[in-house]
PDB file of C-alpha atoms in Angstrom:
ATOM      1  CA  UNK A  29       0.000   0.000   0.000  1.00 44.00           C
ATOM      2  CA  UNK A  30       1.324   3.413  -0.989  1.00 48.00           C
ATOM      3  CA  UNK A  31       0.693   6.371   1.289  1.00 47.00           C
ATOM      4  CA  UNK A  32       0.630   9.848  -0.201  1.00 49.00           C
ATOM      5  CA  UNK A  33       1.976  12.451   2.173  1.00 47.00           C
ATOM      6  CA  UNK A  34       0.196  15.780   2.180  1.00 47.00           C
ATOM      7  CA  UNK A  35       2.446  18.856   2.082  1.00 54.00           C
ATOM      8  CA  UNK A  36       3.266  20.305   5.473  1.00 56.00           C
ATOM      9  CA  UNK A  37       1.482  23.525   6.244  1.00 59.00           C
ATOM     10  CA  UNK A  38       3.773  26.524   6.599  1.00 67.00           C
ATOM     11  CA  UNK A  39       3.723  28.018  10.062  1.00 79.00           C
ATOM     12  CA  UNK A  40       1.931  31.381  10.209  1.00 85.00           C
ATOM     13  CA  UNK A  41       4.057  34.358  11.219  1.00 92.00           C
ATOM     14  CA  UNK A  42       4.238  35.231  14.911  1.00 94.00           C
ATOM     15  CA  UNK A  43       1.233  37.311  15.901  1.00 96.00           C
ATOM     16  CA  UNK A  44       1.962  40.831  17.139  1.00 91.00           C
ATOM     17  CA  UNK A  45      -1.219  40.720  19.263  1.00 96.00           C
ATOM     18  CA  UNK A  46      -0.421  37.310  20.835  1.00 96.00           C
ATOM     19  CA  UNK A  47      -3.989  36.237  20.099  1.00 97.00           C
ATOM     20  CA  UNK A  48      -4.867  32.724  21.340  1.00 96.00           C
ATOM     21  CA  UNK A  49      -6.975  32.256  18.179  1.00 97.00           C
ATOM     22  CA  UNK A  50      -4.402  33.327  15.585  1.00 97.00           C
ATOM     23  CA  UNK A  51      -3.067  29.882  14.604  1.00 96.00           C
ATOM     24  CA  UNK A  52      -6.545  28.337  14.511  1.00 97.00           C
ATOM     25  CA  UNK A  53      -7.996  31.141  12.385  1.00 97.00           C
ATOM     26  CA  UNK A  54      -4.942  31.155  10.092  1.00 97.00           C
ATOM     27  CA  UNK A  55      -5.499  27.481   9.320  1.00 96.00           C
ATOM     28  CA  UNK A  56      -9.247  28.006   8.865  1.00 97.00           C
ATOM     29  CA  UNK A  57      -9.092  30.976   6.489  1.00 97.00           C
ATOM     30  CA  UNK A  58      -5.710  30.613   4.762  1.00 97.00           C
ATOM     31  CA  UNK A  59      -5.177  26.842   4.633  1.00 96.00           C
ATOM     32  CA  UNK A  60      -1.866  25.940   2.965  1.00 95.00           C
ATOM     33  CA  UNK A  61      -1.336  29.422   1.498  1.00 97.00           C
ATOM     34  CA  UNK A  62       1.554  31.664   2.451  1.00 97.00           C
ATOM     35  CA  UNK A  63       0.700  34.338   5.018  1.00 97.00           C
ATOM     36  CA  UNK A  64       2.577  37.596   5.673  1.00 97.00           C
ATOM     37  CA  UNK A  65       1.860  40.579   7.866  1.00 98.00           C
ATOM     38  CA  UNK A  66       1.776  43.641   5.611  1.00 98.00           C
ATOM     39  CA  UNK A  67       1.475  47.314   6.586  1.00 97.00           C
ATOM     40  CA  UNK A  68      -0.115  48.002   3.195  1.00 98.00           C
ATOM     41  CA  UNK A  69      -3.296  46.317   4.421  1.00 98.00           C
ATOM     42  CA  UNK A  70      -4.845  48.903   6.707  1.00 98.00           C
ATOM     43  CA  UNK A  71      -7.629  48.400   9.230  1.00 98.00           C
ATOM     44  CA  UNK A  72      -9.430  51.369  10.758  1.00 97.00           C
ATOM     45  CA  UNK A  73     -11.374  51.088  14.038  1.00 97.00           C
ATOM     46  CA  UNK A  74     -12.413  53.794  16.527  1.00 94.00           C
ATOM     47  CA  UNK A  75     -10.210  54.463  19.585  1.00 91.00           C
ATOM     48  CA  UNK A  76     -13.321  54.518  21.786  1.00 88.00           C
ATOM     49  CA  UNK A  77     -16.333  52.251  21.214  1.00 91.00           C
ATOM     50  CA  UNK A  78     -19.634  53.792  22.261  1.00 87.00           C
ATOM     51  CA  UNK A  79     -21.933  51.147  20.789  1.00 91.00           C
ATOM     52  CA  UNK A  80     -20.618  47.573  20.639  1.00 92.00           C
ATOM     53  CA  UNK A  81     -23.366  46.608  18.184  1.00 92.00           C
ATOM     54  CA  UNK A  82     -22.347  49.308  15.674  1.00 94.00           C
ATOM     55  CA  UNK A  83     -18.540  49.472  15.476  1.00 96.00           C
ATOM     56  CA  UNK A  84     -17.200  51.210  12.330  1.00 97.00           C
ATOM     57  CA  UNK A  85     -14.532  49.165  10.529  1.00 98.00           C
ATOM     58  CA  UNK A  86     -12.546  50.059   7.409  1.00 98.00           C
ATOM     59  CA  UNK A  87     -10.434  47.541   5.479  1.00 98.00           C
ATOM     60  CA  UNK A  88      -8.176  49.045   2.817  1.00 98.00           C
ATOM     61  CA  UNK A  89      -5.783  47.021   0.647  1.00 98.00           C
ATOM     62  CA  UNK A  90      -5.622  49.445  -2.287  1.00 98.00           C
ATOM     63  CA  UNK A  91      -1.834  49.690  -1.993  1.00 98.00           C
ATOM     64  CA  UNK A  92      -1.568  46.064  -3.147  1.00 98.00           C
ATOM     65  CA  UNK A  93      -1.820  44.982  -6.785  1.00 97.00           C
ATOM     66  CA  UNK A  94      -3.929  42.058  -7.952  1.00 97.00           C
ATOM     67  CA  UNK A  95      -6.167  41.574  -4.912  1.00 98.00           C
ATOM     68  CA  UNK A  96      -8.644  38.734  -5.567  1.00 98.00           C
ATOM     69  CA  UNK A  97     -10.347  38.659  -2.173  1.00 98.00           C
ATOM     70  CA  UNK A  98     -10.456  40.751   0.990  1.00 98.00           C
ATOM     71  CA  UNK A  99     -11.804  39.284   4.247  1.00 98.00           C
ATOM     72  CA  UNK A 100     -12.426  40.859   7.658  1.00 98.00           C
ATOM     73  CA  UNK A 101     -12.576  38.934  10.931  1.00 98.00           C
ATOM     74  CA  UNK A 102     -12.392  39.533  14.684  1.00 97.00           C
ATOM     75  CA  UNK A 103     -10.364  36.931  16.583  1.00 97.00           C
ATOM     76  CA  UNK A 104     -12.349  36.839  19.828  1.00 96.00           C
ATOM     77  CA  UNK A 105     -15.885  37.170  18.512  1.00 95.00           C
ATOM     78  CA  UNK A 106     -18.077  34.069  18.903  1.00 94.00           C
ATOM     79  CA  UNK A 107     -18.525  34.234  15.107  1.00 95.00           C
ATOM     80  CA  UNK A 108     -15.222  35.562  13.800  1.00 97.00           C
ATOM     81  CA  UNK A 109     -15.709  36.066  10.057  1.00 98.00           C
ATOM     82  CA  UNK A 110     -17.703  39.221   9.300  1.00 98.00           C
ATOM     83  CA  UNK A 111     -17.330  39.898   5.594  1.00 97.00           C
ATOM     84  CA  UNK A 112     -15.675  38.823   2.322  1.00 98.00           C
ATOM     85  CA  UNK A 113     -15.188  41.123  -0.685  1.00 98.00           C
ATOM     86  CA  UNK A 114     -14.423  40.113  -4.267  1.00 98.00           C
ATOM     87  CA  UNK A 115     -13.300  43.364  -5.965  1.00 98.00           C
ATOM     88  CA  UNK A 116     -13.976  42.295  -9.557  1.00 97.00           C
ATOM     89  CA  UNK A 117     -14.127  45.795 -11.065  1.00 97.00           C
ATOM     90  CA  UNK A 118     -13.618  47.623  -7.800  1.00 98.00           C
ATOM     91  CA  UNK A 119     -10.903  48.681  -5.395  1.00 98.00           C
ATOM     92  CA  UNK A 120      -9.806  46.448  -2.531  1.00 98.00           C
ATOM     93  CA  UNK A 121     -11.649  48.598  -0.012  1.00 98.00           C
ATOM     94  CA  UNK A 122     -14.723  48.204   2.169  1.00 98.00           C
ATOM     95  CA  UNK A 123     -16.180  50.105   5.109  1.00 98.00           C
ATOM     96  CA  UNK A 124     -19.012  48.783   7.267  1.00 98.00           C
ATOM     97  CA  UNK A 125     -20.161  48.369  10.873  1.00 97.00           C
ATOM     98  CA  UNK A 126     -19.894  45.192  12.912  1.00 96.00           C
ATOM     99  CA  UNK A 127     -20.864  43.738  16.285  1.00 95.00           C
ATOM    100  CA  UNK A 128     -18.113  43.130  18.841  1.00 94.00           C
ATOM    101  CA  UNK A 129     -18.467  40.754  21.790  1.00 91.00           C
ATOM    102  CA  UNK A 130     -15.263  41.762  23.633  1.00 92.00           C
ATOM    103  CA  UNK A 131     -11.915  43.491  23.151  1.00 94.00           C
ATOM    104  CA  UNK A 132     -10.253  41.780  20.193  1.00 96.00           C
ATOM    105  CA  UNK A 133      -7.845  42.083  17.276  1.00 97.00           C
ATOM    106  CA  UNK A 134      -9.767  43.032  14.123  1.00 98.00           C
ATOM    107  CA  UNK A 135      -7.997  41.910  10.968  1.00 98.00           C
ATOM    108  CA  UNK A 136      -8.212  42.310   7.215  1.00 98.00           C
ATOM    109  CA  UNK A 137      -6.551  39.783   4.915  1.00 98.00           C
ATOM    110  CA  UNK A 138      -6.042  40.325   1.187  1.00 98.00           C
ATOM    111  CA  UNK A 139      -5.399  37.401  -1.176  1.00 98.00           C
ATOM    112  CA  UNK A 140      -3.283  38.437  -4.162  1.00 98.00           C
ATOM    113  CA  UNK A 141      -2.922  36.700  -7.524  1.00 97.00           C
ATOM    114  CA  UNK A 142       0.323  35.016  -6.448  1.00 97.00           C
ATOM    115  CA  UNK A 143      -1.581  33.074  -3.759  1.00 97.00           C
ATOM    116  CA  UNK A 144      -0.230  35.047  -0.796  1.00 98.00           C
ATOM    117  CA  UNK A 145      -2.424  36.381   2.022  1.00 98.00           C
ATOM    118  CA  UNK A 146      -1.402  39.844   3.220  1.00 98.00           C
ATOM    119  CA  UNK A 147      -2.705  40.545   6.724  1.00 98.00           C
ATOM    120  CA  UNK A 148      -3.148  43.789   8.617  1.00 98.00           C
ATOM    121  CA  UNK A 149      -4.991  44.526  11.827  1.00 98.00           C
ATOM    122  CA  UNK A 150      -5.739  46.719  14.799  1.00 97.00           C
ATOM    123  CA  UNK A 151      -6.560  45.887  18.406  1.00 96.00           C
ATOM    124  CA  UNK A 152     -10.035  47.111  19.302  1.00 95.00           C
ATOM    125  CA  UNK A 153     -10.580  47.928  22.974  1.00 92.00           C
ATOM    126  CA  UNK A 154     -14.284  47.431  23.652  1.00 83.00           C
ATOM    127  CA  UNK A 155     -16.488  46.405  26.568  1.00 77.00           C
ATOM    128  CA  UNK A 156     -18.370  44.047  24.262  1.00 67.00           C
ATOM    129  CA  UNK A 157     -21.714  42.314  24.314  1.00 65.00           C
ATOM    130  CA  UNK A 158     -22.665  43.416  20.798  1.00 55.00           C
ATOM    131  CA  UNK A 159     -23.011  39.915  19.317  1.00 62.00           C
ATOM    132  CA  UNK A 160     -25.446  38.567  21.904  1.00 62.00           C
ATOM    133  CA  UNK A 161     -27.561  41.695  22.395  1.00 61.00           C
ATOM    134  CA  UNK A 162     -30.929  41.735  20.568  1.00 61.00           C
ATOM    135  CA  UNK A 163     -31.386  44.267  17.728  1.00 62.00           C
ATOM    136  CA  UNK A 164     -32.579  47.688  18.788  1.00 64.00           C
ATOM    137  CA  UNK A 165     -36.127  48.805  18.097  1.00 57.00           C
ATOM    138  CA  UNK A 166     -36.693  50.169  14.612  1.00 57.00           C
ATOM    139  CA  UNK A 167     -38.214  53.467  15.720  1.00 56.00           C
ATOM    140  CA  UNK A 168     -41.570  51.849  16.396  1.00 56.00           C
ATOM    141  CA  UNK A 169     -41.856  50.674  12.760  1.00 60.00           C
ATOM    142  CA  UNK A 170     -42.398  46.983  12.013  1.00 64.00           C
ATOM    143  CA  UNK A 171     -39.424  45.198  10.427  1.00 68.00           C
ATOM    144  CA  UNK A 172     -41.860  43.651   7.969  1.00 69.00           C
ATOM    145  CA  UNK A 173     -42.744  47.132   6.653  1.00 83.00           C
ATOM    146  CA  UNK A 174     -39.148  48.291   6.084  1.00 87.00           C
ATOM    147  CA  UNK A 175     -37.288  45.041   5.379  1.00 92.00           C
ATOM    148  CA  UNK A 176     -34.863  45.453   2.476  1.00 90.00           C
ATOM    149  CA  UNK A 177     -35.501  49.160   1.922  1.00 93.00           C
ATOM    150  CA  UNK A 178     -32.283  50.716   0.671  1.00 93.00           C
ATOM    151  CA  UNK A 179     -30.873  54.229   0.643  1.00 93.00           C
ATOM    152  CA  UNK A 180     -27.545  55.390  -0.714  1.00 95.00           C
ATOM    153  CA  UNK A 181     -25.576  57.559  -3.065  1.00 95.00           C
ATOM    154  CA  UNK A 182     -22.619  57.556  -5.459  1.00 96.00           C
ATOM    155  CA  UNK A 183     -19.752  60.062  -5.430  1.00 95.00           C
ATOM    156  CA  UNK A 184     -16.994  60.456  -8.004  1.00 93.00           C
ATOM    157  CA  UNK A 185     -13.437  60.164  -6.664  1.00 93.00           C
ATOM    158  CA  UNK A 186     -10.454  62.149  -7.913  1.00 91.00           C
ATOM    159  CA  UNK A 187      -8.984  59.103  -9.681  1.00 91.00           C
ATOM    160  CA  UNK A 188     -12.189  58.579 -11.712  1.00 90.00           C
ATOM    161  CA  UNK A 189     -13.537  55.719  -9.615  1.00 94.00           C
ATOM    162  CA  UNK A 190     -16.914  55.937  -7.896  1.00 95.00           C
ATOM    163  CA  UNK A 191     -17.581  55.627  -4.171  1.00 97.00           C
ATOM    164  CA  UNK A 192     -20.854  53.877  -3.369  1.00 97.00           C
ATOM    165  CA  UNK A 193     -22.389  54.088   0.092  1.00 97.00           C
ATOM    166  CA  UNK A 194     -25.690  52.360   0.805  1.00 97.00           C
ATOM    167  CA  UNK A 195     -27.773  51.181   3.757  1.00 97.00           C
ATOM    168  CA  UNK A 196     -30.127  48.179   3.730  1.00 96.00           C
ATOM    169  CA  UNK A 197     -32.833  47.845   6.354  1.00 95.00           C
ATOM    170  CA  UNK A 198     -32.439  44.419   7.977  1.00 95.00           C
ATOM    171  CA  UNK A 199     -32.281  43.102  11.589  1.00 93.00           C
ATOM    172  CA  UNK A 200     -29.097  41.028  10.980  1.00 94.00           C
ATOM    173  CA  UNK A 201     -29.848  38.681  13.887  1.00 92.00           C
ATOM    174  CA  UNK A 202     -26.855  36.587  14.986  1.00 90.00           C
ATOM    175  CA  UNK A 203     -28.912  33.769  16.502  1.00 87.00           C
ATOM    176  CA  UNK A 204     -26.910  34.146  19.736  1.00 85.00           C
ATOM    177  CA  UNK A 205     -29.463  36.164  21.716  1.00 71.00           C
ATOM    178  CA  UNK A 206     -31.095  34.818  24.867  1.00 67.00           C
ATOM    179  CA  UNK A 207     -34.528  35.113  23.251  1.00 71.00           C
ATOM    180  CA  UNK A 208     -33.633  32.216  20.877  1.00 75.00           C
ATOM    181  CA  UNK A 209     -34.298  34.306  17.781  1.00 82.00           C
ATOM    182  CA  UNK A 210     -32.754  32.360  14.865  1.00 90.00           C
ATOM    183  CA  UNK A 211     -29.954  33.792  12.777  1.00 92.00           C
ATOM    184  CA  UNK A 212     -31.401  36.054  10.087  1.00 94.00           C
ATOM    185  CA  UNK A 213     -29.044  38.196   8.045  1.00 95.00           C
ATOM    186  CA  UNK A 214     -28.173  39.408   4.558  1.00 97.00           C
ATOM    187  CA  UNK A 215     -25.610  36.945   3.203  1.00 97.00           C
ATOM    188  CA  UNK A 216     -24.950  38.126  -0.374  1.00 98.00           C
ATOM    189  CA  UNK A 217     -24.637  41.578  -1.940  1.00 98.00           C
ATOM    190  CA  UNK A 218     -23.707  42.200  -5.571  1.00 98.00           C
ATOM    191  CA  UNK A 219     -22.948  45.603  -7.084  1.00 97.00           C
ATOM    192  CA  UNK A 220     -23.605  45.709 -10.842  1.00 97.00           C
ATOM    193  CA  UNK A 221     -22.803  48.324 -13.449  1.00 94.00           C
ATOM    194  CA  UNK A 222     -23.628  48.831 -17.111  1.00 85.00           C
ATOM    195  CA  UNK A 223     -25.427  45.887 -18.782  1.00 87.00           C
ATOM    196  CA  UNK A 224     -25.456  43.989 -15.498  1.00 91.00           C
ATOM    197  CA  UNK A 225     -21.661  43.628 -15.310  1.00 94.00           C
ATOM    198  CA  UNK A 226     -20.627  42.608 -11.784  1.00 97.00           C
ATOM    199  CA  UNK A 227     -18.396  45.209 -10.150  1.00 97.00           C
ATOM    200  CA  UNK A 228     -18.066  43.654  -6.687  1.00 98.00           C
ATOM    201  CA  UNK A 229     -19.450  40.758  -4.651  1.00 98.00           C
ATOM    202  CA  UNK A 230     -19.869  40.726  -0.884  1.00 98.00           C
ATOM    203  CA  UNK A 231     -20.505  37.796   1.400  1.00 98.00           C
ATOM    204  CA  UNK A 232     -21.735  38.988   4.784  1.00 98.00           C
ATOM    205  CA  UNK A 233     -22.127  37.065   8.005  1.00 97.00           C
ATOM    206  CA  UNK A 234     -23.831  37.431  11.380  1.00 95.00           C
ATOM    207  CA  UNK A 235     -21.338  39.936  12.903  1.00 96.00           C
ATOM    208  CA  UNK A 236     -22.304  42.663  10.398  1.00 97.00           C
ATOM    209  CA  UNK A 237     -24.424  45.235  12.215  1.00 96.00           C
ATOM    210  CA  UNK A 238     -28.163  45.751  12.062  1.00 94.00           C
ATOM    211  CA  UNK A 239     -29.248  47.810   9.017  1.00 95.00           C
ATOM    212  CA  UNK A 240     -25.870  47.265   7.316  1.00 96.00           C
ATOM    213  CA  UNK A 241     -24.241  50.362   5.878  1.00 97.00           C
ATOM    214  CA  UNK A 242     -21.600  49.528   3.272  1.00 98.00           C
ATOM    215  CA  UNK A 243     -19.081  51.652   1.380  1.00 98.00           C
ATOM    216  CA  UNK A 244     -17.377  50.340  -1.771  1.00 98.00           C
ATOM    217  CA  UNK A 245     -15.183  51.994  -4.413  1.00 98.00           C
ATOM    218  CA  UNK A 246     -16.015  50.715  -7.901  1.00 97.00           C
ATOM    219  CA  UNK A 247     -14.784  51.337 -11.437  1.00 95.00           C
ATOM    220  CA  UNK A 248     -17.810  52.707 -13.274  1.00 91.00           C
ATOM    221  CA  UNK A 249     -17.247  54.102 -16.772  1.00 82.00           C
ATOM    222  CA  UNK A 250     -18.550  57.549 -17.688  1.00 79.00           C
ATOM    223  CA  UNK A 251     -21.178  55.893 -19.864  1.00 80.00           C
ATOM    224  CA  UNK A 252     -22.626  54.117 -16.836  1.00 82.00           C
ATOM    225  CA  UNK A 253     -26.095  55.045 -15.636  1.00 90.00           C
ATOM    226  CA  UNK A 254     -25.368  53.959 -12.084  1.00 93.00           C
ATOM    227  CA  UNK A 255     -24.924  50.959  -9.814  1.00 96.00           C
ATOM    228  CA  UNK A 256     -27.549  48.303  -9.108  1.00 96.00           C
ATOM    229  CA  UNK A 257     -27.458  46.701  -5.671  1.00 97.00           C
ATOM    230  CA  UNK A 258     -28.815  43.140  -5.489  1.00 97.00           C
ATOM    231  CA  UNK A 259     -28.871  41.444  -2.093  1.00 97.00           C
ATOM    232  CA  UNK A 260     -30.212  38.203  -0.645  1.00 97.00           C
ATOM    233  CA  UNK A 261     -30.732  37.124   2.952  1.00 96.00           C
ATOM    234  CA  UNK A 262     -30.338  33.630   4.404  1.00 96.00           C
ATOM    235  CA  UNK A 263     -34.093  33.039   4.077  1.00 95.00           C
ATOM    236  CA  UNK A 264     -33.795  33.476   0.309  1.00 95.00           C
ATOM    237  CA  UNK A 265     -35.523  36.869   0.155  1.00 95.00           C
ATOM    238  CA  UNK A 266     -34.099  39.106  -2.596  1.00 96.00           C
ATOM    239  CA  UNK A 267     -33.843  42.901  -2.470  1.00 96.00           C
ATOM    240  CA  UNK A 268     -32.955  45.234  -5.346  1.00 95.00           C
ATOM    241  CA  UNK A 269     -32.192  48.940  -5.589  1.00 95.00           C
ATOM    242  CA  UNK A 270     -30.427  51.370  -7.945  1.00 94.00           C
ATOM    243  CA  UNK A 271     -28.086  54.304  -7.350  1.00 95.00           C
ATOM    244  CA  UNK A 272     -27.709  56.984 -10.017  1.00 93.00           C
ATOM    245  CA  UNK A 273     -24.229  57.807 -11.315  1.00 91.00           C
ATOM    246  CA  UNK A 274     -22.879  61.135  -9.979  1.00 89.00           C
ATOM    247  CA  UNK A 275     -23.091  62.716 -13.444  1.00 82.00           C
ATOM    248  CA  UNK A 276     -26.777  61.796 -13.691  1.00 81.00           C
ATOM    249  CA  UNK A 277     -27.871  63.004 -10.256  1.00 80.00           C
ATOM    250  CA  UNK A 278     -30.163  65.978  -9.830  1.00 72.00           C
ATOM    251  CA  UNK A 279     -29.573  68.526  -7.068  1.00 58.00           C
ATOM    252  CA  UNK A 280     -32.291  66.771  -5.072  1.00 56.00           C
ATOM    253  CA  UNK A 281     -30.504  63.416  -5.444  1.00 57.00           C
ATOM    254  CA  UNK A 282     -27.230  64.945  -4.318  1.00 53.00           C
ATOM    255  CA  UNK A 283     -28.837  66.591  -1.308  1.00 51.00           C
ATOM    256  CA  UNK A 284     -30.904  63.660  -0.067  1.00 48.00           C
ATOM    257  CA  UNK A 285     -28.953  60.669  -1.364  1.00 50.00           C
ATOM    258  CA  UNK A 286     -32.215  59.018  -2.366  1.00 48.00           C
ATOM    259  CA  UNK A 287     -32.547  55.921  -4.502  1.00 43.00           C
ATOM    260  CA  UNK A 288     -35.297  53.639  -5.646  1.00 40.00           C
ATOM    261  CA  UNK A 289     -36.458  51.287  -2.918  1.00 35.00           C
ATOM    262  CA  UNK A 290     -37.150  47.644  -3.894  1.00 31.00           C
TER     263      UNK A 290
END
């Protein structure tokens, strides 16, 4: 009998945060791939957290060439992986808000075309509890009445790219609350340009905050009418909305940032 030996996994680099989860998460997300810490992958988090259920996070790997995927995870969350971005015709950049259960390293990892993961991170000092707390009330309005409603706007950047910021009404339940509410969250978002061409794909998970607010930077040609946002939650419900290109916006659009609700 012949035994085929599997290649030994390269040891991940020593963690600057001394996280007890680093080796486990490295194996889970990076597998056999090479991993390096890289200052060109930048993570932005607030110095003081006022609301553990709505923590702003920015992941920026635009200084790297050939980024195929960008993921964001928090080592000490009960559900670590928050978001994955495929920047097909977009920059390797995403901003969003996430729930934090306790003080933790928050990391972004960018996979480049050569098969190397480039990792950056920041330590977030937070009291926690954001993952297990129930969603806040929706201003007295039923979730059924507002579910999937989307607002947003596009801005043109100096380099010709377009910044898209949009907010989708959704409870984003983690399933970890004491009331036994099952997990219910938006799991897929796709930004499309002219003729339905995919600009970026997002996979989102339970740690993304209630009513997710996302910022992307996409490459939209001057002939583009705008960006279509298609999203789907884990119950299979589909939501669609459209954002007008900056050069097609009226003064009212620019002032209010309105877009067509699904």
